Short mmCIF file of C-alpha atoms and ligand atoms in Angstrom, two decimals:
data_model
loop_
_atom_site.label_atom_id
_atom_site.label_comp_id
_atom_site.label_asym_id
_atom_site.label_seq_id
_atom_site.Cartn_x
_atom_site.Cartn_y
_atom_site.Cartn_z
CA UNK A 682 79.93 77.38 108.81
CA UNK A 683 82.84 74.79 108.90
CA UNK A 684 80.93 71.86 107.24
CA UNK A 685 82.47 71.67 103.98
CA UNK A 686 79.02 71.12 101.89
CA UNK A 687 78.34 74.99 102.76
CA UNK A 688 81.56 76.96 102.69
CA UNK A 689 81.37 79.68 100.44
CA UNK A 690 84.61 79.33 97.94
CA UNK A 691 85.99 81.43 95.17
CA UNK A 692 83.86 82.58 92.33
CA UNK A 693 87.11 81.75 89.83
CA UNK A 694 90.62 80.84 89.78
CA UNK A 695 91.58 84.08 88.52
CA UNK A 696 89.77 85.81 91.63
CA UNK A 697 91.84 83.30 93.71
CA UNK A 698 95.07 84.10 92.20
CA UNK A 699 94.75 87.81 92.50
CA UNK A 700 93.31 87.68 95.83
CA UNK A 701 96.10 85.54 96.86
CA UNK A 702 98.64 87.52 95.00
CA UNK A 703 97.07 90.10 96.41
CA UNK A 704 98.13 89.12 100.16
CA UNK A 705 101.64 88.78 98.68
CA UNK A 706 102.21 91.76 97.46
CA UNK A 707 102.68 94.44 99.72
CA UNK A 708 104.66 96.71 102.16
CA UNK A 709 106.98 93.65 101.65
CA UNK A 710 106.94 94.19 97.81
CA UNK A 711 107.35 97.96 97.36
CA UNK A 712 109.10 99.57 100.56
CA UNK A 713 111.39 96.62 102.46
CA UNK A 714 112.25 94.50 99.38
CA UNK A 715 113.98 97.73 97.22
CA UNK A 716 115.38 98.95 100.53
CA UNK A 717 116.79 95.93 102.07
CA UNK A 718 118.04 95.63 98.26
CA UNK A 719 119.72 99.02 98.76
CA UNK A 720 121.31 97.83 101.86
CA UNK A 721 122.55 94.93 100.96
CA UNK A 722 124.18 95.95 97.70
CA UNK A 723 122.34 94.76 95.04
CA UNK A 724 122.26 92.04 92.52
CA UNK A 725 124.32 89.18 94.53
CA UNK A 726 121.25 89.46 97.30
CA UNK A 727 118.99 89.60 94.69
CA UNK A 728 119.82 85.99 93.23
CA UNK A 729 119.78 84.60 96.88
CA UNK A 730 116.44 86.04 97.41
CA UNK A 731 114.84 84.50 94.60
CA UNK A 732 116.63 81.48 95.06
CA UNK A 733 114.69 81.40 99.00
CA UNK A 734 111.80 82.12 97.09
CA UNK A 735 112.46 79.05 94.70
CA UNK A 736 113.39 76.55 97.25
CA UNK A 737 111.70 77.30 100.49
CA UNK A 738 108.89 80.41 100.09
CA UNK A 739 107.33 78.52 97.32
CA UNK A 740 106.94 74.74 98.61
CA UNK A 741 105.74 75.82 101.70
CA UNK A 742 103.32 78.21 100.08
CA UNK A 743 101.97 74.78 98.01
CA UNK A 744 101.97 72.99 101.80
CA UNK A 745 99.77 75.87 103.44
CA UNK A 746 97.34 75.93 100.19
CA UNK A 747 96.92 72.50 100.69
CA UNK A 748 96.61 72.59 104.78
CA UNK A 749 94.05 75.13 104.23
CA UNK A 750 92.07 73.23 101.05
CA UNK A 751 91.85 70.01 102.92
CA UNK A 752 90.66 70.90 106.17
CA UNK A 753 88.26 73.68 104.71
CA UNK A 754 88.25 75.48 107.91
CA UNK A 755 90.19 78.33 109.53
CA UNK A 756 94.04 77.60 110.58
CA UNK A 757 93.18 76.30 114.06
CA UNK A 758 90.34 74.18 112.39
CA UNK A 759 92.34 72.70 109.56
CA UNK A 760 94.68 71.62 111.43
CA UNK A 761 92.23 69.79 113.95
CA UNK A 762 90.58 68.05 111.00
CA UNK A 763 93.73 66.87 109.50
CA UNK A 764 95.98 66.11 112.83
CA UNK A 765 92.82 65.09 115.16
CA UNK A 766 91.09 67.43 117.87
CA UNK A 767 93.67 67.21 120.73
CA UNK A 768 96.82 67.60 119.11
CA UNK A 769 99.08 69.79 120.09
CA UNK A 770 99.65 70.41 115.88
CA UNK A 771 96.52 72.87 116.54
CA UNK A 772 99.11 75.25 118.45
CA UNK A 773 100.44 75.86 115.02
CA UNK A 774 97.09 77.07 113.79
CA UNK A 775 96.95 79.46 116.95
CA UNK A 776 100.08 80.62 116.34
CA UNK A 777 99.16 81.94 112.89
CA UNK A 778 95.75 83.53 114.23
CA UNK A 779 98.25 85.21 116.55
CA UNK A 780 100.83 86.34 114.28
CA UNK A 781 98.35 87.59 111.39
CA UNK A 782 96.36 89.65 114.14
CA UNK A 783 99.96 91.08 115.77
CA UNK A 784 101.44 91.34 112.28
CA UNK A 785 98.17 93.70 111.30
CA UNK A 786 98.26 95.78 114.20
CA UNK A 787 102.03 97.76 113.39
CA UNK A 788 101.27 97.03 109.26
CA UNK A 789 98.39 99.49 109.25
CA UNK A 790 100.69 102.20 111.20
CA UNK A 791 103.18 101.96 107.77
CA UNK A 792 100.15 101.80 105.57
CA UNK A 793 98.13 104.64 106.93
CA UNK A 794 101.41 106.65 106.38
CA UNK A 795 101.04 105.76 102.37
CA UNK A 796 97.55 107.17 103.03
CA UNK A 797 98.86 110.89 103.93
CA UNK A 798 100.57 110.57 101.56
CA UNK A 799 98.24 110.27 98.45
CA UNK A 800 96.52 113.42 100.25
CA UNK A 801 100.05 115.14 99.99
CA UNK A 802 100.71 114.46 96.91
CA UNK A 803 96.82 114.98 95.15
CA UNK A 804 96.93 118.38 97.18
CA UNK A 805 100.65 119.31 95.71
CA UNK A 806 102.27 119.48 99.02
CA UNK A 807 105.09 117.54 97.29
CA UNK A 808 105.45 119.89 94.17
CA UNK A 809 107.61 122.73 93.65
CA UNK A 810 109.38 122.65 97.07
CA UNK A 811 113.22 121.92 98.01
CA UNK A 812 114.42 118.54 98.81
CA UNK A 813 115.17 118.87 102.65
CA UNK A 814 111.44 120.45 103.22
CA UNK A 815 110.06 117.09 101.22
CA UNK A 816 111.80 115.08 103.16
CA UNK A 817 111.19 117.23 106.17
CA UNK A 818 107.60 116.35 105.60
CA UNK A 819 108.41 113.03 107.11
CA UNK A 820 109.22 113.83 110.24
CA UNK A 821 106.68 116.12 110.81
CA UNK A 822 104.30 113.03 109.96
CA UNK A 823 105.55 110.52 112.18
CA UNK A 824 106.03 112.90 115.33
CA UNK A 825 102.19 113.95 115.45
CA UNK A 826 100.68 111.17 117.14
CA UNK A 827 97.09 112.38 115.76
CA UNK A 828 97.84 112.36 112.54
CA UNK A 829 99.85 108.87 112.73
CA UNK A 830 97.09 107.65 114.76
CA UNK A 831 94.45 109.07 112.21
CA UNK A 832 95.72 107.56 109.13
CA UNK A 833 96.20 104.06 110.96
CA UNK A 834 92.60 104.17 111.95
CA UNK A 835 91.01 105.54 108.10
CA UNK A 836 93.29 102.16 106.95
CA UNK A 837 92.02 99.93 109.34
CA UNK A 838 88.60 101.07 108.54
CA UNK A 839 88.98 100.34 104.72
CA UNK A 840 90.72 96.66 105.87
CA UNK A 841 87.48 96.20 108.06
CA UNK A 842 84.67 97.25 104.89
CA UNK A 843 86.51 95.00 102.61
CA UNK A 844 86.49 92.10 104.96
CA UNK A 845 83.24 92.71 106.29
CA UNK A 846 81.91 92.17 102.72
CA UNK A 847 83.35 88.52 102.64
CA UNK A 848 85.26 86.32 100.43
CA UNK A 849 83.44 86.91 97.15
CA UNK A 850 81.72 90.25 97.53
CA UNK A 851 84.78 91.85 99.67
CA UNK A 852 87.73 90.07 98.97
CA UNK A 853 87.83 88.66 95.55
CA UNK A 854 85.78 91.78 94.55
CA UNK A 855 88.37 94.42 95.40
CA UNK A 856 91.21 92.43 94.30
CA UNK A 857 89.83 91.88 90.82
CA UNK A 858 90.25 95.63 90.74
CA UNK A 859 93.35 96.35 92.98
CA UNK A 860 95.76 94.24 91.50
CA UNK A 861 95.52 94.70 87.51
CA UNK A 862 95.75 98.23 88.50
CA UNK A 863 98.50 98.46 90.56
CA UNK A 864 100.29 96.58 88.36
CA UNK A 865 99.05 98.53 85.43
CA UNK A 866 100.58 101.59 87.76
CA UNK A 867 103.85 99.66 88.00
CA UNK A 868 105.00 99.03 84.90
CA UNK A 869 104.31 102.61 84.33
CA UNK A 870 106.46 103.85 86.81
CA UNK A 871 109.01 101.34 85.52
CA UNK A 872 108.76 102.74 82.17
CA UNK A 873 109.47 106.00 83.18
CA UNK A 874 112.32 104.73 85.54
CA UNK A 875 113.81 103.65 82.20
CA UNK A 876 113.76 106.34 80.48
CA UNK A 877 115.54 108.13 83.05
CA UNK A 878 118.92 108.74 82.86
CA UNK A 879 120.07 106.55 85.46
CA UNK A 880 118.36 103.16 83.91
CA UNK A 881 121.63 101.83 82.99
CA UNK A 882 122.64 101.92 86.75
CA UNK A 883 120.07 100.81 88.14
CA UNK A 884 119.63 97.97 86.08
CA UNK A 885 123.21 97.12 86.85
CA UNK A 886 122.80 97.50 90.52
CA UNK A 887 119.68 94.87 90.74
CA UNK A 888 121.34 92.24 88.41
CA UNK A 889 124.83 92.22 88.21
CA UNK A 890 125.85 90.50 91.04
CA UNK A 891 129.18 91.18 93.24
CA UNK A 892 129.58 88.84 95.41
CA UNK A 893 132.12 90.64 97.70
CA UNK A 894 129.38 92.09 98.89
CA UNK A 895 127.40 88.97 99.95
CA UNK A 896 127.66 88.83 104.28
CA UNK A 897 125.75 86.44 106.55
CA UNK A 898 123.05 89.15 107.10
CA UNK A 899 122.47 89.60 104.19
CA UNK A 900 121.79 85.60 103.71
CA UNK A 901 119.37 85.56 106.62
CA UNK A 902 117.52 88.88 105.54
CA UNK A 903 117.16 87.16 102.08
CA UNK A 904 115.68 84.33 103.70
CA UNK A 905 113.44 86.28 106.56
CA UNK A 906 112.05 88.22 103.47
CA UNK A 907 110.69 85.08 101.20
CA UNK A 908 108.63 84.49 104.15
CA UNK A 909 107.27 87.88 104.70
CA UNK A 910 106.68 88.78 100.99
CA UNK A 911 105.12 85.82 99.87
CA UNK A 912 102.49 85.46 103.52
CA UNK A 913 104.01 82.65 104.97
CA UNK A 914 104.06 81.63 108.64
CA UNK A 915 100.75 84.01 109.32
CA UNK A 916 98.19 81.61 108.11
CA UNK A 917 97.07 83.93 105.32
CA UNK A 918 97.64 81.26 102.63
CA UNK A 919 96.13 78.05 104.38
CA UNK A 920 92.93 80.55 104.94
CA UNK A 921 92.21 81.12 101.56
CA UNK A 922 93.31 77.72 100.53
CA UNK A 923 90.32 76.76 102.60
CA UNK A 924 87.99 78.47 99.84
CA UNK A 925 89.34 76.42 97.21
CA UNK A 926 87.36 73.92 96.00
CA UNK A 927 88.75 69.96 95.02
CA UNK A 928 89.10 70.57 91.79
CA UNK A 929 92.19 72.95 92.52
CA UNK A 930 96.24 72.36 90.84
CA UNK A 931 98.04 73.78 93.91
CA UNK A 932 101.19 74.09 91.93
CA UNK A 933 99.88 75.71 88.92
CA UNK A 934 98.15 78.27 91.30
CA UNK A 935 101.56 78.87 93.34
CA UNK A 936 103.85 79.01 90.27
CA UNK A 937 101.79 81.94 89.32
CA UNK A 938 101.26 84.11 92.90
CA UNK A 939 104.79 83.39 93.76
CA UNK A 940 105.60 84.75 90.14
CA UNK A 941 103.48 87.85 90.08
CA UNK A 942 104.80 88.47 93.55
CA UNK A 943 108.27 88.20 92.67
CA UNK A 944 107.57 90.30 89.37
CA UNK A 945 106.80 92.52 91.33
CA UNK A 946 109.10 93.44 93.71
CA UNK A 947 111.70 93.54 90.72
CA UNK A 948 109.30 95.87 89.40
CA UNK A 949 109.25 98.08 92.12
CA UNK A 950 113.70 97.67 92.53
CA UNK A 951 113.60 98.64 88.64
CA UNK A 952 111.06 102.11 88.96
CA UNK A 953 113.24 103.10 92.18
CA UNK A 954 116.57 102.80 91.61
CA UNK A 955 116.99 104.48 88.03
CA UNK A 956 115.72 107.31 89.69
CA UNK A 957 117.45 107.09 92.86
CA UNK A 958 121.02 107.20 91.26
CA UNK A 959 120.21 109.51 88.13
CA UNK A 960 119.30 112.09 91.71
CA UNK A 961 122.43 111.41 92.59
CA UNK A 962 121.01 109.93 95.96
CA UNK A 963 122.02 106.82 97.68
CA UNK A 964 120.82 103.28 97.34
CA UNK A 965 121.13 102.39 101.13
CA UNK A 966 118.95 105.35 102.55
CA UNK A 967 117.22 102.42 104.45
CA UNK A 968 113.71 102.61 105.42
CA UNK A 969 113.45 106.04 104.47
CA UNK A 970 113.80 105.28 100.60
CA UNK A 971 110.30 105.16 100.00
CA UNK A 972 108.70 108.35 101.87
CA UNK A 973 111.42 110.82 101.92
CA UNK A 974 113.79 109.76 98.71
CA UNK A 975 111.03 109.49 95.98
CA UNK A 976 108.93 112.29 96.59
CA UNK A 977 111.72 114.48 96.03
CA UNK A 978 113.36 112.85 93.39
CA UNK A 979 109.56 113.04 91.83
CA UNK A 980 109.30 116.59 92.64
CA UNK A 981 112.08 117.07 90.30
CA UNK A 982 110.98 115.23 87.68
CA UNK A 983 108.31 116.69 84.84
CA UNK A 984 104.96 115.43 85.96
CA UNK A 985 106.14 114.89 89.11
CA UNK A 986 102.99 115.07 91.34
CA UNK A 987 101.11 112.93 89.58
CA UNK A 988 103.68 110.22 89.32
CA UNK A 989 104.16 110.75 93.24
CA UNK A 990 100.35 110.38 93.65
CA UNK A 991 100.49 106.85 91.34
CA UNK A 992 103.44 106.08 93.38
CA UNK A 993 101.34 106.09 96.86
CA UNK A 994 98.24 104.90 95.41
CA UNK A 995 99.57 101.67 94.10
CA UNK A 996 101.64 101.57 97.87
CA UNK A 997 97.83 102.06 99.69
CA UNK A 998 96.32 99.51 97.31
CA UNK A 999 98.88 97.05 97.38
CA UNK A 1000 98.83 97.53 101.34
CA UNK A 1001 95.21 97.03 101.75
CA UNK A 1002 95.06 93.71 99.77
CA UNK A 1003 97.58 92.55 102.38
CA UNK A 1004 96.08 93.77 105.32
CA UNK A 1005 92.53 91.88 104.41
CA UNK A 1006 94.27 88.92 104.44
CA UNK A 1007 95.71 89.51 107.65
CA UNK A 1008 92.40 90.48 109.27
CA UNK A 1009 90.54 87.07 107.37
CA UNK A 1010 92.38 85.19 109.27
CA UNK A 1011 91.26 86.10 112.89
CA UNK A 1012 88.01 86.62 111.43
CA UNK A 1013 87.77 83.02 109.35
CA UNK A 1014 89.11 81.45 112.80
CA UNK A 1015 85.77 83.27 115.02
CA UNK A 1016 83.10 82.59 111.97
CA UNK A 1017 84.28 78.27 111.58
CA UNK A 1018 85.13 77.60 115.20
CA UNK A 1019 82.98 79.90 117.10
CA UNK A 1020 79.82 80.50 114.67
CA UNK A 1021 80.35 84.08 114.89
CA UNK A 1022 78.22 86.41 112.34
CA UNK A 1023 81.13 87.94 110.32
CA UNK A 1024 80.44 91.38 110.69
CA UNK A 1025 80.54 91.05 114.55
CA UNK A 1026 83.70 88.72 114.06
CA UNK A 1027 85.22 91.58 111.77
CA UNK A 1028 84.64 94.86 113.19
CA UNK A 1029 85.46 93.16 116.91
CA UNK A 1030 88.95 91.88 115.51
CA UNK A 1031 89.33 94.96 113.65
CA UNK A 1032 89.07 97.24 115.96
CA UNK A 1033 91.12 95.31 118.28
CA UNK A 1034 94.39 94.81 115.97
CA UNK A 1035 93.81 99.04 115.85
CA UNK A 1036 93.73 99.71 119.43
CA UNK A 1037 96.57 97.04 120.04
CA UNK A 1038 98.59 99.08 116.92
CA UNK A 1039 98.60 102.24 118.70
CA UNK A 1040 101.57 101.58 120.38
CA UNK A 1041 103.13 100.95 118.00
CA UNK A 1042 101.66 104.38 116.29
CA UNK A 1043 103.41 106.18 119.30
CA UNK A 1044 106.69 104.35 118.75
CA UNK A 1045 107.24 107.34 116.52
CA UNK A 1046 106.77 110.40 118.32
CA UNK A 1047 105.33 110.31 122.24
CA UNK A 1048 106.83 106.81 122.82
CA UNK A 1049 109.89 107.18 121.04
CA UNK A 1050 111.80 106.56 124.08
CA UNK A 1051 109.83 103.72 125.74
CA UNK A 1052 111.48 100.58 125.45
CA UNK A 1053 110.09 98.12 128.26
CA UNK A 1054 110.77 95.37 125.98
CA UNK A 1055 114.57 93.89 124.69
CA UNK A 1056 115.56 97.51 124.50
CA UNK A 1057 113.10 98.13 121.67
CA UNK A 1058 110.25 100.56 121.23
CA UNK A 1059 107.13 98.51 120.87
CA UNK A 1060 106.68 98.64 116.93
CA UNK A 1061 110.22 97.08 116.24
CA UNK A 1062 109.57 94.51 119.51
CA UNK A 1063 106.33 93.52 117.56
CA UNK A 1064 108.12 94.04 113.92
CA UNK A 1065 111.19 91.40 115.37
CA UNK A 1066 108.71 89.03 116.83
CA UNK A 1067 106.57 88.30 114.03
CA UNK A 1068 108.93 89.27 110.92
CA UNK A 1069 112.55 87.25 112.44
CA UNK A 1070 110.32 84.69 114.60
CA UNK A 1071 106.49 83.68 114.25
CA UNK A 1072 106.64 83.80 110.41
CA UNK A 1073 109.78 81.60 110.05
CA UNK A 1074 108.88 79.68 112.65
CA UNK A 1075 105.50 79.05 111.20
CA UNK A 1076 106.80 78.23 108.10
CA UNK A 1077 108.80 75.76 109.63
CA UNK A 1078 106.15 73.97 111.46
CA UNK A 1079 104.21 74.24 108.40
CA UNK A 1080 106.70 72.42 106.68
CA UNK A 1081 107.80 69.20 109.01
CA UNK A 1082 104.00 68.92 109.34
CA UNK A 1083 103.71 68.23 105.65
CA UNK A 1084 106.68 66.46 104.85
CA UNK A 1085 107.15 64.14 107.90
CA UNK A 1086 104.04 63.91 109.75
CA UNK A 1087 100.81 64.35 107.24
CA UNK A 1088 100.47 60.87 106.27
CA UNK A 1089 97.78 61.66 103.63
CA UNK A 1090 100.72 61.03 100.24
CA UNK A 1091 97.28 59.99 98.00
CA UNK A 1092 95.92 62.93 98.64
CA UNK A 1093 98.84 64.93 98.56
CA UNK A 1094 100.24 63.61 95.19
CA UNK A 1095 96.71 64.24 94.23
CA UNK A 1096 96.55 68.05 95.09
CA UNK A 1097 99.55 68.54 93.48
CA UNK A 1098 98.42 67.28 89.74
CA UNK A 1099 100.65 63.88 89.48
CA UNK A 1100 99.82 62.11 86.94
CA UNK A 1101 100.98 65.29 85.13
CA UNK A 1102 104.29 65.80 86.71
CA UNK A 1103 105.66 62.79 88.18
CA UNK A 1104 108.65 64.51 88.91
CA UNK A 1105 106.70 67.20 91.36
CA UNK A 1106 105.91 65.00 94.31
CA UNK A 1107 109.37 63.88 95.25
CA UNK A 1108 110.89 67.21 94.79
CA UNK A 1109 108.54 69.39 96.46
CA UNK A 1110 108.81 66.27 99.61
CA UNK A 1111 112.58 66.68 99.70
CA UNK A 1112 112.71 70.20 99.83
CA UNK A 1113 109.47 70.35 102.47
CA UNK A 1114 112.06 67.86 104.70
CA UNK A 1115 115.30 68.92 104.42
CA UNK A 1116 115.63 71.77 102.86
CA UNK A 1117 113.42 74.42 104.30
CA UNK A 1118 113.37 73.46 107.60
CA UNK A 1119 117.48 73.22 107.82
CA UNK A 1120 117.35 77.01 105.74
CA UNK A 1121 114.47 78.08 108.76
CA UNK A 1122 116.47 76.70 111.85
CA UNK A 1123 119.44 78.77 110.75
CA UNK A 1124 117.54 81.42 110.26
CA UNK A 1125 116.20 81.28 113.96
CA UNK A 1126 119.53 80.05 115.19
CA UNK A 1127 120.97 83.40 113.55
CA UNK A 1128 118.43 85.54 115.61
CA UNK A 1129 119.00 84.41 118.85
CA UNK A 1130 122.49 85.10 118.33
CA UNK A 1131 123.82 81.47 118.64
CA UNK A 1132 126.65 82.26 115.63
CA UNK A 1133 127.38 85.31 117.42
CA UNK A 1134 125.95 87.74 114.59
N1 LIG B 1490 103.16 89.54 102.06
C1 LIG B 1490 102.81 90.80 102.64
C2 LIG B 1490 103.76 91.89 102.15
O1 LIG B 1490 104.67 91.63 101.42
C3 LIG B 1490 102.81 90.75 104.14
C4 LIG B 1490 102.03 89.61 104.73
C5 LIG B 1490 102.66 88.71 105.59
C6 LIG B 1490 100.66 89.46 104.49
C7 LIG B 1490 101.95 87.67 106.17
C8 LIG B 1490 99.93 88.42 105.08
C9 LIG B 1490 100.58 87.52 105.91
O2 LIG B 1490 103.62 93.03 102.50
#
């Protein structure tokens, strides 16, 4: 129900943090951030990265918490009760629905891969074999459209239970649990990345920054990322700022997701890359890194298979709290608007982000070669559109809603705790104006090609 009296909220701030943490950290956090990394060179891309995070990712984070905590409602909803029932500043809210639904249809084809892969590596397929058969395994995973097809499906299944149980019994529930323990599992990995002999290098290669190596792309990626990693754009964030109750410090809460989300990614950079370069192997392997670099460079390693089976674990886990909060926001959007039952809202919405995924599943194998759209097969067409376009431009309308048109500043200054921190307001307004919507229109700009990149 949307009336605010009888929406269910979170049973604690620590359940809210984690679950919201919990939709940051992700694919985002453990496969694109070390390998874009890798690409990019290293520690220069690093600093601009957290330096998007800093000064756009996390003020617009604080701007969809409090979208979502003021209008109590779905995206579509909050933004009727805050702009008024016609305006068009409800297309925004539409075009989150629509970008978390699209976003979870091609995420689940990644994550169900992680999936195979915890049965690969708890059944020793990855143990005592040479490298180019591990990494052979890869291929032969991707080009069976069953099996691709299978895993997506057992994901979207889990994503659909977890939902279907709700806020408190499904989603703050299993991210009480997922989260401590995947970043228990982390810093484990991390330990043992340091121990290795290439720690030195791979510290190095994260943090000391050459600057040479700094190019435009690698600007915009830095940028593109900070909106991806930390759920911006997809109307994740205002959704479960919606189950937050008055009483909530919106900056206190953000400092700390946008911190344990940033923790770990550099987390995740620090337990690969020791290992990558004491193998010898090569920090720009791309997208590959994850599933066909470190399960050999495990498989050489003394208890190899069960640090490969930690590896994918904490990769499944850290998926699935993602992909609930992609699916909660289709589902909050049926449940406050439409007075759907949520199981019917959830297994409906579910089941449609699967079937509309399997393209995407083919993309690999059968449809490998069919590109009806901008020369693309249809997961990167769907990967472009939402990662280079709806989330930045989400975040963007996010943003000049709350800094030039939301007239509500008592409220706002309110939200964000100011008789605390005078100093919060002004800074978080000027950055909401100027800064992140200049950073996001450059960004865009970029994509369409208009500096010729
Ligand atoms: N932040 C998630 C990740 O890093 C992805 C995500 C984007 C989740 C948008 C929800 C909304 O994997």
């Amino acid at each position: 129900m949307s009336a605010s009296g009888q929406r269910i909220h979170w049973a604690s701030r620590m359940g809210f943090i984690l679950a919201a943490a919990g939709s940051a950290v992700g694919l985002g956090n453990i496969w694109k951030f070390p390998y874009i990394t890798g690409v990019h060179g290293g520690g220069a891309f690093v600093l601009v990265y957290l330096a998007c995070i800093a000064l756009v990712g996390m003020p617009i984070m604080m701007a969809e918490f409090l979208i979502g905590r003021h209008g109590q409602r779905d995206p579509v909803g909050s933004f009727e009760s805050l702009a008024g029932k016609g305006s068009p500043w409800k297309l925004v809210g539409w075009g989150a629905v629509a970008a978390s639904f699209i976003l979870l249809s091609f995420y689940a084809v990644v994550a169900g891969w992680s999936l195979d892969y915890v049965v690969k590596a708890a059944t020793g397929a990855l143990a005592g074999r040479p490298a180019e058969e591990i990494s052979n395994l890869f291929g032969q995973l991707v080009s069976s459209p069953w099996q691709v097809i299978f895993w997506q499906a057992l994901f979207m299944v889990l994503t659909m239970a977890i939902v279907h149980g709700g806020v408190g019994k499904g989603i703050e529930r299993w991210s009480k649990i997922l989260m401590p323990l995947l970043f228990l599992l982390l810093l484990l990995l991390f330990g043992r990345a340091m121990l290795s002999p290439g720690a030195k290098e791979g510290l190095a290669f994260m943090f000391a920054p050459d600057f040479s190596k700094l190019t435009p792309a690698a600007l915009l990626d830095a940028l593109g990322h900070a909106f991806f990693t930390l759920s911006l754009g997809a109307g994740s964030m205002i959704t479960y700022g919606s189950y937050l109750d008055a009483r909530s410090d919106l900056f206190s809460l953000s400092l700390r997701i946008t911190v344990l989300d940033t923790l770990i990614a550099m987390f995740a950079g620090l337990a690969i890359f020791p290992i990558v370069f004491a193998a010898g192997l090569e920090p720009s392997a791309g997208p590959g890194l994850v599933f066909q670099t470190i399960p050999i460079v495990f498989s050489e390693l003394p208890f190899g298979s069960v640090l490969a089976l930690l590896f994918f674990l904490l990769f499944a886990f850290a998926a699935l709290s993602s992909s609930i909060s992609m699916l909660e926001v289709s589902v909050a959007y049926l449940i406050d608007e439409k007075n759907w039952p949520r199981p019917r809202a959830t297994w409906l919405l579910g089941s449609g982000a699967l079937l509309l995924g399997i393209p995407s599943a083919l993309s690999f194998n059968r449809w490998s070669e069919v590109k009806p759209l901008f020369g693309k097969t249809f997961f990167d067409f769907f990967d472009m559109l939402i990662s280079s376009y709806m989330l930045p431009l989400g975040g963007l309308c996010v943003a000049v809603y709350a800094g030039w048109f939301w007239k509500g500043e008592e409220e706002k200054t309110e939200l964000l705790g100011e008789r605390k921190r005078p100093w919060l307001f002004p800074l978080w307004h000027f950055l909401l104006r100027y800064v992140a919507p200049a950073a996001v229109l450059i960004i865009i700009l970029n994509q369409t090609g208009v500096f010729g990149a």
